[in-house]
Short mmCIF file of C-alpha atoms in Angstrom, two decimals:
data_model
loop_
_atom_site.label_atom_id
_atom_site.label_comp_id
_atom_site.label_asym_id
_atom_site.label_seq_id
_atom_site.Cartn_x
_atom_site.Cartn_y
_atom_site.Cartn_z
CA MET A 537 79.07 113.17 106.33
CA ARG A 538 76.78 112.40 109.19
CA GLY A 539 78.59 112.20 112.50
CA LEU A 540 81.74 114.19 111.38
CA PRO A 541 82.53 116.65 114.27
CA LEU A 542 81.69 120.22 113.30
CA PRO A 543 84.52 122.82 113.87
CA ASP A 544 84.06 124.94 117.04
CA LEU A 545 83.48 128.44 115.68
CA THR A 546 84.11 130.04 119.12
CA GLY A 547 87.70 128.58 119.23
CA ARG A 548 90.49 130.99 119.13
CA ARG A 549 92.08 129.29 115.82
CA VAL A 550 89.03 128.56 113.57
CA GLY A 551 87.06 131.26 114.88
CA GLY A 552 90.08 133.77 114.67
CA LEU A 553 90.61 132.75 110.98
CA LEU A 554 87.08 133.04 110.12
CA ALA A 555 87.23 136.59 111.52
CA LEU A 556 90.62 137.44 109.64
CA LEU A 557 89.15 136.17 106.33
CA ALA A 558 85.87 137.98 106.73
CA GLY A 559 88.04 141.09 107.10
CA ALA A 560 90.21 140.59 104.13
CA PHE A 561 86.76 139.70 102.37
CA ALA A 562 84.98 143.14 102.87
CA VAL A 563 87.63 144.95 100.99
CA LEU A 564 86.26 143.50 98.15
CA ALA A 565 83.28 145.75 98.48
CA PHE A 566 85.29 148.58 97.83
CA ALA A 567 86.98 150.03 94.36
CA PRO A 568 88.39 148.81 92.30
CA VAL A 569 86.29 145.69 92.77
CA GLY A 570 83.14 146.80 93.96
CA LEU A 571 81.45 143.59 94.81
CA PHE A 572 79.14 145.57 97.23
CA THR A 573 77.86 142.14 98.58
CA ALA A 574 81.07 141.29 100.18
CA ALA A 575 80.32 144.19 102.78
CA PRO A 576 77.36 142.91 104.45
CA LEU A 577 78.28 139.37 104.26
CA ALA A 578 81.88 140.02 105.94
CA LEU A 579 80.18 142.13 108.61
CA ALA A 580 77.53 139.35 109.23
CA VAL A 581 80.33 136.64 109.63
CA TRP A 582 82.00 138.89 112.27
CA PHE A 583 78.42 139.83 114.02
CA GLY A 584 77.83 136.28 114.03
CA LEU A 585 80.95 135.32 115.71
CA LEU A 586 80.33 138.00 118.40
CA VAL A 587 77.02 136.21 118.88
CA ARG A 588 78.62 132.86 119.67
CA VAL A 589 81.04 134.56 122.11
CA GLN A 590 78.59 136.71 124.14
CA GLY A 591 79.95 137.25 127.72
CA ARG A 592 83.35 136.59 126.69
CA PRO A 593 84.69 139.85 125.92
CA ARG A 594 88.35 138.56 125.41
CA ARG A 595 87.63 136.23 123.00
CA ALA A 596 85.54 138.64 121.16
CA ALA A 597 88.28 141.32 121.21
CA TRP A 598 90.39 138.79 119.57
CA PHE A 599 88.01 138.18 116.81
CA GLY A 600 87.36 141.79 116.65
CA TRP A 601 91.30 142.43 116.27
CA LEU A 602 91.62 139.87 113.47
CA PHE A 603 88.90 140.94 111.24
CA GLY A 604 90.50 144.70 111.64
CA LEU A 605 93.88 143.03 110.88
CA GLY A 606 92.42 141.45 107.54
CA PHE A 607 90.51 144.43 106.65
CA PHE A 608 92.86 147.17 107.04
CA GLY A 609 96.00 144.92 106.11
CA ALA A 610 94.44 144.01 102.83
CA GLY A 611 92.78 147.49 102.33
CA THR A 612 95.65 149.94 103.30
CA SER A 613 98.46 147.70 101.96
CA TRP A 614 99.44 150.83 99.66
CA ILE A 615 100.81 152.63 102.78
CA PHE A 616 103.92 150.30 102.23
CA ASN A 617 104.21 151.60 98.77
CA SER A 618 103.94 155.25 99.68
CA LEU A 619 106.84 154.98 102.57
CA LEU A 620 109.13 152.88 100.34
CA VAL A 621 108.63 154.78 97.24
CA PHE A 622 107.67 158.24 97.91
CA GLY A 623 109.11 158.59 101.14
CA GLN A 624 112.12 156.67 100.25
CA ALA A 625 112.17 154.83 103.67
CA PRO A 626 114.41 151.83 104.00
CA LEU A 627 112.63 148.53 103.41
CA VAL A 628 112.61 147.71 107.26
CA VAL A 629 111.23 151.11 108.19
CA ALA A 630 108.40 150.93 105.53
CA SER A 631 107.38 147.43 106.73
CA VAL A 632 107.59 148.39 110.37
CA ILE A 633 105.61 151.60 110.25
CA THR A 634 102.82 149.88 107.89
CA VAL A 635 102.54 146.66 110.34
CA ALA A 636 102.22 149.37 113.18
CA PHE A 637 99.50 151.21 111.57
CA VAL A 638 97.47 147.93 110.41
CA LEU A 639 97.89 146.86 114.03
CA VAL A 640 97.08 149.87 115.66
CA MET A 641 93.71 150.30 113.29
CA ALA A 642 92.66 147.11 114.21
CA LEU A 643 92.24 148.00 117.70
CA TYR A 644 89.24 149.98 116.59
CA PRO A 645 87.01 146.71 115.83
CA ALA A 646 88.62 144.86 118.89
CA LEU A 647 87.33 147.52 121.21
CA LEU A 648 83.86 147.36 119.62
CA SER A 649 83.87 143.75 119.77
CA ALA A 650 84.88 143.58 123.52
CA LEU A 651 82.01 146.09 124.68
CA ALA A 652 79.58 144.19 122.64
CA ALA A 653 80.32 140.94 124.30
CA ARG A 654 80.49 142.67 127.68
CA PHE A 655 77.03 144.70 127.83
CA LEU A 656 74.79 143.78 124.92
CA PRO A 657 72.27 141.13 124.55
CA LEU A 658 73.80 139.70 121.06
CA HIS A 659 71.36 136.82 121.11
CA ARG A 660 68.52 139.30 120.60
CA MET A 661 67.39 141.78 117.92
CA GLU A 662 68.39 144.53 120.13
CA GLY A 663 71.66 143.57 120.83
CA LEU A 664 72.64 143.11 117.07
CA LEU A 665 71.22 146.56 116.03
CA ALA A 666 73.30 147.82 118.77
CA VAL A 667 76.21 146.15 117.17
CA ALA A 668 75.27 147.95 113.84
CA GLY A 669 74.86 151.41 115.58
CA GLY A 670 78.44 150.63 117.28
CA LEU A 671 80.17 149.94 113.98
CA VAL A 672 78.88 153.78 112.97
CA LEU A 673 80.30 155.09 116.14
CA LEU A 674 83.62 153.26 115.57
CA GLU A 675 83.83 154.83 111.95
CA LEU A 676 83.39 158.30 113.48
CA ALA A 677 86.00 157.82 115.97
CA ARG A 678 88.56 156.60 113.37
CA SER A 679 87.68 159.62 111.14
CA TRP A 680 88.36 162.10 114.15
CA LEU A 681 90.99 160.65 116.56
CA PHE A 682 94.85 161.39 115.91
CA SER A 683 93.83 163.76 112.81
CA GLY A 684 91.70 161.10 111.76
CA PHE A 685 91.43 157.87 109.01
CA PRO A 686 88.03 158.15 107.00
CA TRP A 687 89.43 155.86 104.47
CA LEU A 688 87.26 152.51 103.69
CA LEU A 689 84.23 153.53 105.59
CA PHE A 690 81.49 151.03 104.75
CA GLY A 691 79.38 153.81 103.39
CA HIS A 692 81.89 154.53 100.71
CA ALA A 693 81.09 150.96 99.17
CA THR A 694 77.30 151.84 98.70
CA LEU A 695 77.68 153.88 95.35
CA GLU A 696 75.82 152.33 92.54
CA THR A 697 73.53 150.60 94.90
CA PRO A 698 70.13 151.69 96.30
CA LEU A 699 71.65 152.44 99.70
CA ALA A 700 73.35 155.37 97.88
CA SER A 701 70.35 157.30 98.58
CA TRP A 702 71.20 157.74 102.04
CA LEU A 703 74.80 159.68 101.21
CA PRO A 704 72.95 163.03 100.43
CA LEU A 705 70.42 162.17 103.24
CA GLY A 706 72.50 161.41 105.99
CA GLY A 707 76.21 161.16 104.90
CA GLU A 708 78.66 158.29 104.90
CA LEU A 709 77.60 157.42 108.17
CA ALA A 710 74.17 156.90 107.46
CA ALA A 711 75.04 154.82 104.39
CA SER A 712 77.48 152.63 106.59
CA LEU A 713 74.67 152.11 109.08
CA MET A 714 72.36 150.68 106.56
CA VAL A 715 75.13 148.34 105.63
CA ALA A 716 75.62 147.15 109.32
CA LEU A 717 71.71 146.69 109.69
CA ILE A 718 71.66 144.58 106.72
CA ALA A 719 74.45 142.48 108.21
CA ALA A 720 72.34 142.49 111.57
CA GLY A 721 69.54 141.31 109.54
CA LEU A 722 71.42 138.44 107.80
CA VAL A 723 72.62 137.22 111.18
CA LEU A 724 68.98 137.42 112.51
CA ALA A 725 67.90 135.47 109.43
CA ALA A 726 70.33 132.67 110.16
CA GLY A 727 68.53 131.85 113.47
CA ARG A 728 65.31 129.96 113.38
CA ARG A 729 63.25 131.92 116.08
CA SER A 730 64.34 135.10 114.15
CA ARG A 731 64.38 134.38 110.74
CA GLY A 732 61.19 136.35 109.72
CA ILE A 733 62.70 139.54 111.68
CA GLY A 734 65.93 139.21 110.07
CA VAL A 735 64.49 138.80 106.37
CA GLY A 736 62.21 141.64 107.17
CA LEU A 737 64.88 144.04 108.27
CA VAL A 738 67.23 143.34 105.29
CA ALA A 739 64.11 143.72 102.75
CA GLY A 740 63.08 146.83 104.71
CA VAL A 741 66.35 148.65 104.22
CA VAL A 742 66.60 147.91 100.65
CA VAL A 743 63.07 148.69 99.79
CA VAL A 744 63.25 152.10 101.74
CA SER A 745 66.71 152.80 100.10
CA ALA A 746 65.22 152.20 96.57
CA ALA A 747 62.47 154.69 97.32
CA LEU A 748 64.58 157.26 98.40
CA LEU A 749 66.86 156.93 95.15
CA PRO A 750 64.44 159.39 93.01
CA LEU A 751 64.98 162.16 95.14
CA GLN A 752 67.04 165.20 94.27
CA TRP A 753 68.15 167.65 96.93
CA THR A 754 69.85 170.40 94.52
CA GLU A 755 69.11 171.63 91.02
CA PRO A 756 70.80 173.00 88.11
CA ASP A 757 72.02 176.67 88.55
CA GLY A 758 73.21 178.86 85.72
CA GLU A 759 75.17 178.06 82.55
CA PRO A 760 77.58 174.90 82.33
CA VAL A 761 81.42 175.45 82.93
CA SER A 762 83.65 173.76 80.63
CA ALA A 763 86.89 172.35 82.02
CA THR A 764 90.13 170.41 81.07
CA LEU A 765 91.96 168.26 83.45
CA VAL A 766 95.77 167.74 82.73
CA GLN A 767 97.30 164.67 83.77
CA GLY A 768 101.23 164.77 83.28
CA ASN A 769 102.02 161.52 84.74
CA ILE A 770 105.16 162.56 86.20
CA GLU A 771 106.97 160.29 88.43
CA GLN A 772 107.77 161.22 91.84
CA GLU A 773 111.83 160.69 91.37
CA ARG A 774 111.37 162.84 88.08
CA LYS A 775 109.20 165.40 89.65
CA TRP A 776 111.69 166.17 92.39
CA ALA A 777 114.99 165.87 90.29
CA PRO A 778 117.18 169.03 90.07
CA ASP A 779 115.64 169.96 86.60
CA GLY A 780 112.05 168.90 88.01
CA ILE A 781 110.81 172.50 87.78
CA ARG A 782 111.71 173.04 84.16
CA HIS A 783 110.47 169.61 83.26
CA SER A 784 107.14 169.91 84.86
CA LEU A 785 106.48 173.08 83.39
CA GLU A 786 107.35 171.66 79.75
CA VAL A 787 105.06 168.73 80.22
CA TYR A 788 101.99 170.71 81.41
CA ARG A 789 102.72 173.36 79.06
CA GLU A 790 102.65 170.94 75.95
CA LEU A 791 99.52 169.19 77.25
CA THR A 792 97.75 172.17 77.73
CA ALA A 793 98.50 173.60 74.52
CA GLN A 794 97.21 170.44 72.58
CA ALA A 795 93.80 170.54 74.75
CA GLU A 796 90.55 172.03 73.62
CA PRO A 797 89.53 175.56 74.89
CA ALA A 798 87.75 175.53 78.29
CA ASP A 799 86.80 178.09 81.04
CA LEU A 800 89.02 176.30 83.44
CA VAL A 801 92.37 174.54 82.71
CA VAL A 802 93.09 172.52 86.02
CA TRP A 803 96.47 171.04 86.58
CA PRO A 804 96.98 168.75 89.82
CA GLU A 805 98.37 169.07 93.07
CA THR A 806 101.65 170.58 93.39
CA ALA A 807 101.97 170.32 89.30
CA ILE A 808 105.08 172.14 89.48
CA PRO A 809 107.12 171.52 92.76
CA ALA A 810 108.10 175.01 93.04
CA LEU A 811 107.21 178.10 95.39
CA THR A 812 104.70 180.56 93.90
CA GLY A 813 107.68 183.07 93.45
CA GLU A 814 109.83 180.99 91.42
CA VAL A 815 107.23 180.54 88.71
CA ALA A 816 104.57 183.17 89.03
CA GLY A 817 105.80 184.64 85.64
CA ALA A 818 105.72 181.23 83.53
CA LEU A 819 102.38 180.46 85.03
CA GLU A 820 100.79 183.93 83.98
CA GLN A 821 102.14 183.33 80.39
CA VAL A 822 100.53 180.00 80.41
CA ALA A 823 97.24 181.59 81.41
CA ALA A 824 97.74 184.39 78.76
CA GLU A 825 97.99 181.79 76.23
CA LEU A 826 95.01 179.68 76.97
CA PRO A 827 92.67 179.49 74.08
CA GLY A 828 89.08 180.68 74.90
CA GLU A 829 87.72 184.12 76.42
CA ASP A 830 88.36 184.55 80.13
CA ALA A 831 89.99 181.07 80.40
CA GLN A 832 91.51 180.50 83.72
CA LEU A 833 94.48 178.48 84.75
CA VAL A 834 94.09 176.52 88.04
CA THR A 835 97.08 174.51 89.78
CA GLY A 836 98.42 173.06 92.65
CA LEU A 837 101.37 174.70 93.88
CA PHE A 838 103.36 175.43 96.95
CA ASP A 839 102.47 179.01 98.20
CA GLY A 840 105.30 180.78 100.34
CA HIS A 841 104.63 183.33 102.87
CA ARG A 842 106.93 186.19 104.31
CA ASP A 843 106.47 184.75 107.66
CA GLY A 844 108.27 181.63 106.61
CA ASP A 845 105.28 179.39 106.28
CA ILE A 846 105.06 177.27 103.16
CA HIS A 847 101.06 176.01 102.22
CA ASN A 848 100.09 173.31 99.72
CA ALA A 849 97.87 175.33 97.83
CA ILE A 850 95.63 175.85 94.78
CA LEU A 851 96.36 179.12 92.90
CA THR A 852 94.41 180.72 89.84
CA TYR A 853 96.08 182.62 87.08
CA PRO A 854 94.77 185.11 86.12
CA GLY A 855 92.92 185.87 89.47
CA GLY A 856 95.32 185.47 92.13
CA GLU A 857 93.03 183.49 94.55
CA ALA A 858 94.47 180.83 96.56
CA TYR A 859 93.30 177.96 98.68
CA HIS A 860 95.48 176.56 101.32
CA LYS A 861 95.29 173.04 102.34
CA ARG A 862 93.52 172.44 105.65
CA GLN A 863 93.88 168.78 106.59
CA LEU A 864 97.62 167.82 106.22
CA VAL A 865 98.79 164.11 106.06
CA PRO A 866 100.83 163.04 109.18
CA PHE A 867 104.51 161.64 108.01
CA GLY A 868 103.79 163.28 104.54
CA GLU A 869 103.11 166.96 104.98
CA TYR A 870 104.22 167.41 108.65
CA ILE A 871 105.71 165.07 111.29
CA PRO A 872 103.68 164.97 114.41
CA LEU A 873 106.10 165.54 117.42
CA ARG A 874 108.88 166.58 115.00
CA GLU A 875 111.29 167.01 117.76
CA GLN A 876 110.90 163.67 119.47
CA LEU A 877 110.77 162.02 116.00
CA ALA A 878 113.51 163.76 114.35
CA TRP A 879 115.25 160.41 113.56
CA LEU A 880 112.07 159.29 111.69
CA ASP A 881 111.96 162.53 109.78
CA ARG A 882 115.49 161.71 108.66
CA LEU A 883 114.57 158.44 107.30
CA LEU A 884 111.82 159.19 105.46
CA MET A 885 113.49 162.12 103.29
CA ILE A 886 109.98 163.37 102.24
CA PRO A 887 110.29 166.62 100.46
CA MET A 888 108.07 169.50 101.73
CA SER A 889 107.30 167.85 104.89
CA ASP A 890 106.93 170.72 107.12
CA LEU A 891 104.17 172.49 105.73
CA ALA A 892 101.83 175.09 107.50
CA ARG A 893 97.90 174.30 108.01
CA GLY A 894 95.72 176.39 106.18
CA GLU A 895 92.67 178.04 107.69
CA ASP A 896 90.62 178.78 104.51
CA ASP A 897 86.88 177.72 104.19
CA GLY A 898 87.18 175.98 101.08
CA ARG A 899 85.55 178.72 98.88
CA ILE A 900 87.45 180.04 95.98
CA THR A 901 86.22 181.90 92.53
CA LEU A 902 86.43 179.84 89.29
CA ALA A 903 84.81 180.80 85.78
CA GLY A 904 83.10 183.68 87.64
CA ARG A 905 81.61 180.99 90.11
CA THR A 906 82.07 179.91 93.67
CA ALA A 907 83.47 176.52 94.06
CA GLY A 908 84.59 174.22 97.06
CA ALA A 909 88.24 173.43 96.88
CA SER A 910 90.14 170.67 98.54
CA ILE A 911 93.53 168.99 98.12
CA CYS A 912 94.12 165.30 97.65
CA TYR A 913 93.50 163.51 101.08
CA GLU A 914 91.25 166.38 102.03
CA SER A 915 88.35 164.58 99.95
CA ALA A 916 88.17 161.93 102.61
CA TYR A 917 87.12 164.49 104.96
CA ALA A 918 83.01 165.21 104.52
CA ARG A 919 83.12 168.21 107.21
CA HIS A 920 85.77 169.88 104.96
CA ILE A 921 83.74 169.75 101.73
CA ARG A 922 80.70 170.63 103.13
CA ALA A 923 82.10 173.85 104.58
CA ALA A 924 82.00 175.72 101.37
CA LEU A 925 78.39 174.84 100.92
CA PRO A 926 75.93 176.07 99.95
CA GLU A 927 77.85 178.94 98.17
CA ALA A 928 79.78 176.66 96.16
CA GLY A 929 77.99 175.43 92.97
CA PHE A 930 80.60 172.88 92.10
CA LEU A 931 83.79 170.99 93.77
CA VAL A 932 87.25 171.11 92.45
CA ASN A 933 89.92 168.52 93.98
CA VAL A 934 93.43 168.61 92.85
CA SER A 935 95.64 165.35 94.07
CA ASN A 936 98.81 163.61 93.64
CA ASP A 937 98.20 159.99 93.68
CA ALA A 938 101.63 158.98 92.46
CA TRP A 939 102.71 158.08 95.71
CA PHE A 940 100.20 155.54 96.06
CA GLY A 941 101.92 153.59 92.87
CA ASP A 942 100.01 150.69 91.27
CA SER A 943 97.91 149.68 94.35
CA LEU A 944 94.45 150.00 95.55
CA ALA A 945 94.59 153.22 96.47
CA PRO A 946 93.96 155.30 93.36
CA ALA A 947 90.74 153.50 92.84
CA GLN A 948 89.71 153.70 96.42
CA HIS A 949 90.42 157.42 96.34
CA LEU A 950 88.33 158.32 93.39
CA GLN A 951 85.52 156.21 95.05
CA ILE A 952 85.81 158.61 98.00
CA ALA A 953 85.77 161.82 95.85
CA ARG A 954 82.45 160.22 94.11
CA VAL A 955 80.74 159.78 97.47
CA ARG A 956 81.56 163.60 97.94
CA ALA A 957 79.77 164.49 95.08
CA VAL A 958 76.53 162.73 95.85
CA GLU A 959 76.70 164.00 99.53
CA THR A 960 76.87 167.53 98.57
CA GLY A 961 74.53 167.33 95.44
CA ARG A 962 77.70 168.96 93.41
CA PRO A 963 79.60 167.85 90.68
CA MET A 964 83.16 167.70 90.86
CA LEU A 965 86.59 168.46 88.86
CA ARG A 966 89.25 166.16 90.00
CA ALA A 967 92.58 166.51 88.55
CA THR A 968 95.63 164.19 89.58
CA ASN A 969 99.19 163.58 88.35
CA THR A 970 99.13 160.13 87.56
CA GLY A 971 95.29 159.27 87.44
CA VAL A 972 92.56 158.94 88.18
CA SER A 973 91.42 162.48 86.62
CA ALA A 974 87.74 162.58 86.33
CA LEU A 975 84.58 164.76 85.66
CA ILE A 976 82.14 163.50 88.32
CA ASP A 977 78.75 164.72 88.04
CA PHE A 978 76.28 165.46 91.10
CA ASP A 979 75.15 161.86 91.45
CA GLY A 980 78.59 160.29 91.33
CA ARG A 981 78.39 159.34 87.77
CA LEU A 982 81.70 159.62 85.95
CA ILE A 983 81.20 162.08 82.71
CA ASP A 984 84.83 161.14 81.86
CA ALA A 985 87.66 160.01 83.42
CA SER A 986 91.49 159.40 82.41
CA PRO A 987 93.43 156.17 82.70
CA LEU A 988 96.24 155.47 85.10
CA PHE A 989 99.86 156.19 84.60
CA GLU A 990 99.31 158.01 81.00
CA PRO A 991 99.71 161.45 80.35
CA ALA A 992 96.18 162.70 79.44
CA THR A 993 93.65 165.54 79.37
CA VAL A 994 89.96 165.04 80.25
CA HIS A 995 87.75 167.63 78.57
CA GLY A 996 83.76 168.12 79.29
CA GLU A 997 81.41 170.16 81.01
CA ILE A 998 79.78 170.27 84.50
CA ARG A 999 76.73 172.14 85.41
CA PRO A 1000 76.82 173.95 88.64
CA ARG A 1001 74.35 173.39 91.22
CA SER A 1002 72.21 175.30 94.08
CA GLY A 1003 70.54 174.21 97.07
CA ILE A 1004 71.89 172.01 99.72
CA THR A 1005 71.45 168.16 100.73
CA PRO A 1006 70.47 167.20 104.40
CA ALA A 1007 73.98 165.76 104.89
CA ALA A 1008 75.45 168.85 103.73
CA ALA A 1009 73.61 170.87 106.03
CA MET A 1010 73.47 168.87 108.81
CA GLY A 1011 76.66 166.69 108.78
CA GLU A 1012 76.99 163.34 110.40
CA GLY A 1013 74.66 164.49 113.38
CA PRO A 1014 71.49 162.55 112.63
CA ALA A 1015 73.35 159.44 111.73
CA VAL A 1016 75.36 159.26 114.90
CA LEU A 1017 72.36 160.24 116.93
CA ALA A 1018 70.46 157.28 115.23
CA ALA A 1019 73.51 155.02 116.03
CA LEU A 1020 73.79 156.22 119.64
CA VAL A 1021 70.05 155.27 120.10
CA LEU A 1022 70.53 151.92 118.81
CA VAL A 1023 73.18 151.52 121.21
CA VAL A 1024 71.91 152.56 124.38
CA LEU A 1025 68.63 150.66 123.79
CA GLY A 1026 70.68 147.50 122.99
CA ALA A 1027 72.63 148.00 126.22
CA ALA A 1028 69.26 149.02 128.26
CA VAL A 1029 67.91 145.66 127.27
CA GLY A 1030 70.99 143.86 128.05
CA ARG A 1031 70.98 145.35 131.60
CA ARG A 1032 67.46 144.73 132.09
CA ARG A 1033 67.66 141.05 131.12
CA ALA A 1034 70.91 140.70 133.49
CA GLY A 1035 69.05 141.95 136.23
CA ALA A 1036 66.02 139.78 135.80
CA GLU A 1037 68.26 136.70 135.55
CA ASP A 1038 70.03 137.79 138.92
CA ARG A 1039 66.43 137.82 140.52
CA ASP A 1040 65.79 134.62 139.14
#
């Protein structure tokens, strides 16, 4: 084999193909596959390509964009199903919107790559550490801009690894930083002069993470709460049929009647596709028939107000408390720039797509305890979940994942919910329409879970907890600060070396 020409990894075609494949490979680190090593390895390929094109920001941007194309193209392919099935969009419209979304999301790694190649000394340790910090800032940006898309953050992939110890300490972004540091260490280890530094960095991150694992930031508080999660498995088309309200009530009533006695019986998001006034009497009757003393029905519903606003809500029977969803899904629960995009609104045909945003803090009283409530996609937003702390002793999330279909999304969504439990040090009750419904302990462990696409009930106990984790108390601030320090130091070294070379 000696004498054969090696491919030029900096070339647009070879390097671009490698970046594209690395992005797609990184998705294997997330649920349902859970191959964690795919995350640092894929990032190491991307970072290594950037080292080879230092000083060429256009080529670096191309590699970064292709990495993002592979990553988001493979990891969020479920958006197409959501638009086609749930949104009833024409095939062409669903395809165009999905492709446009992936193309735009790929701009984030493209921008990071271009800036890194232009301003950082990527051939030095400081430069690679700065890229690792830049990845965290990139994830922060896409978690906030344009309502945010905090999905497939690399910190989510650290569940069931030693790096999960950073979730309660610094949140998902701190865990992402550790993944990125391992990737930077792998790139350094591939070089002859920096091999020892790279190996030491990887080993240091793993050893420190493992040492932090035994720490517990919260403690049990009070008696256990028993709960039954009811999963109706009602298809979207059936749910919104003319007799959908009656049919949904029958399904959930029957499953609830067969369930074991519990303090809480939790139905999923919009379990009954109706306004509160249409079914209040029926739900009060269901609550009155629940076995067990002081049993409470918790259900997702549309809460209509006298001012005309309609909220995606969680309501309790008896008790009458309500939580209104704060983080609405664009093009699902509201249409941004509705007047300008009226044509899109007509094409998508999404029911209840003009909902009002809630202003709640997430606290709701369940089984005599304060709980932190969230609905569906809100579980991806750490800032909303921690708003109910430290008062909330446990978390409850209701969701309707039917619109994801048989895709990667249900497993990814469950993984995110488990991350929230670890970050906050609180158990979670998660009830969904089609799965996965789950009882999640404070350490992210699944106490019990339902199968996908089957009517089911999940019964068990959770133990409320008190105290607060550093991640819940301080949010993403410390992780972002650490990332900024790495980026600033790396850029300063690059500027100093550039000045020295100019003087020479």
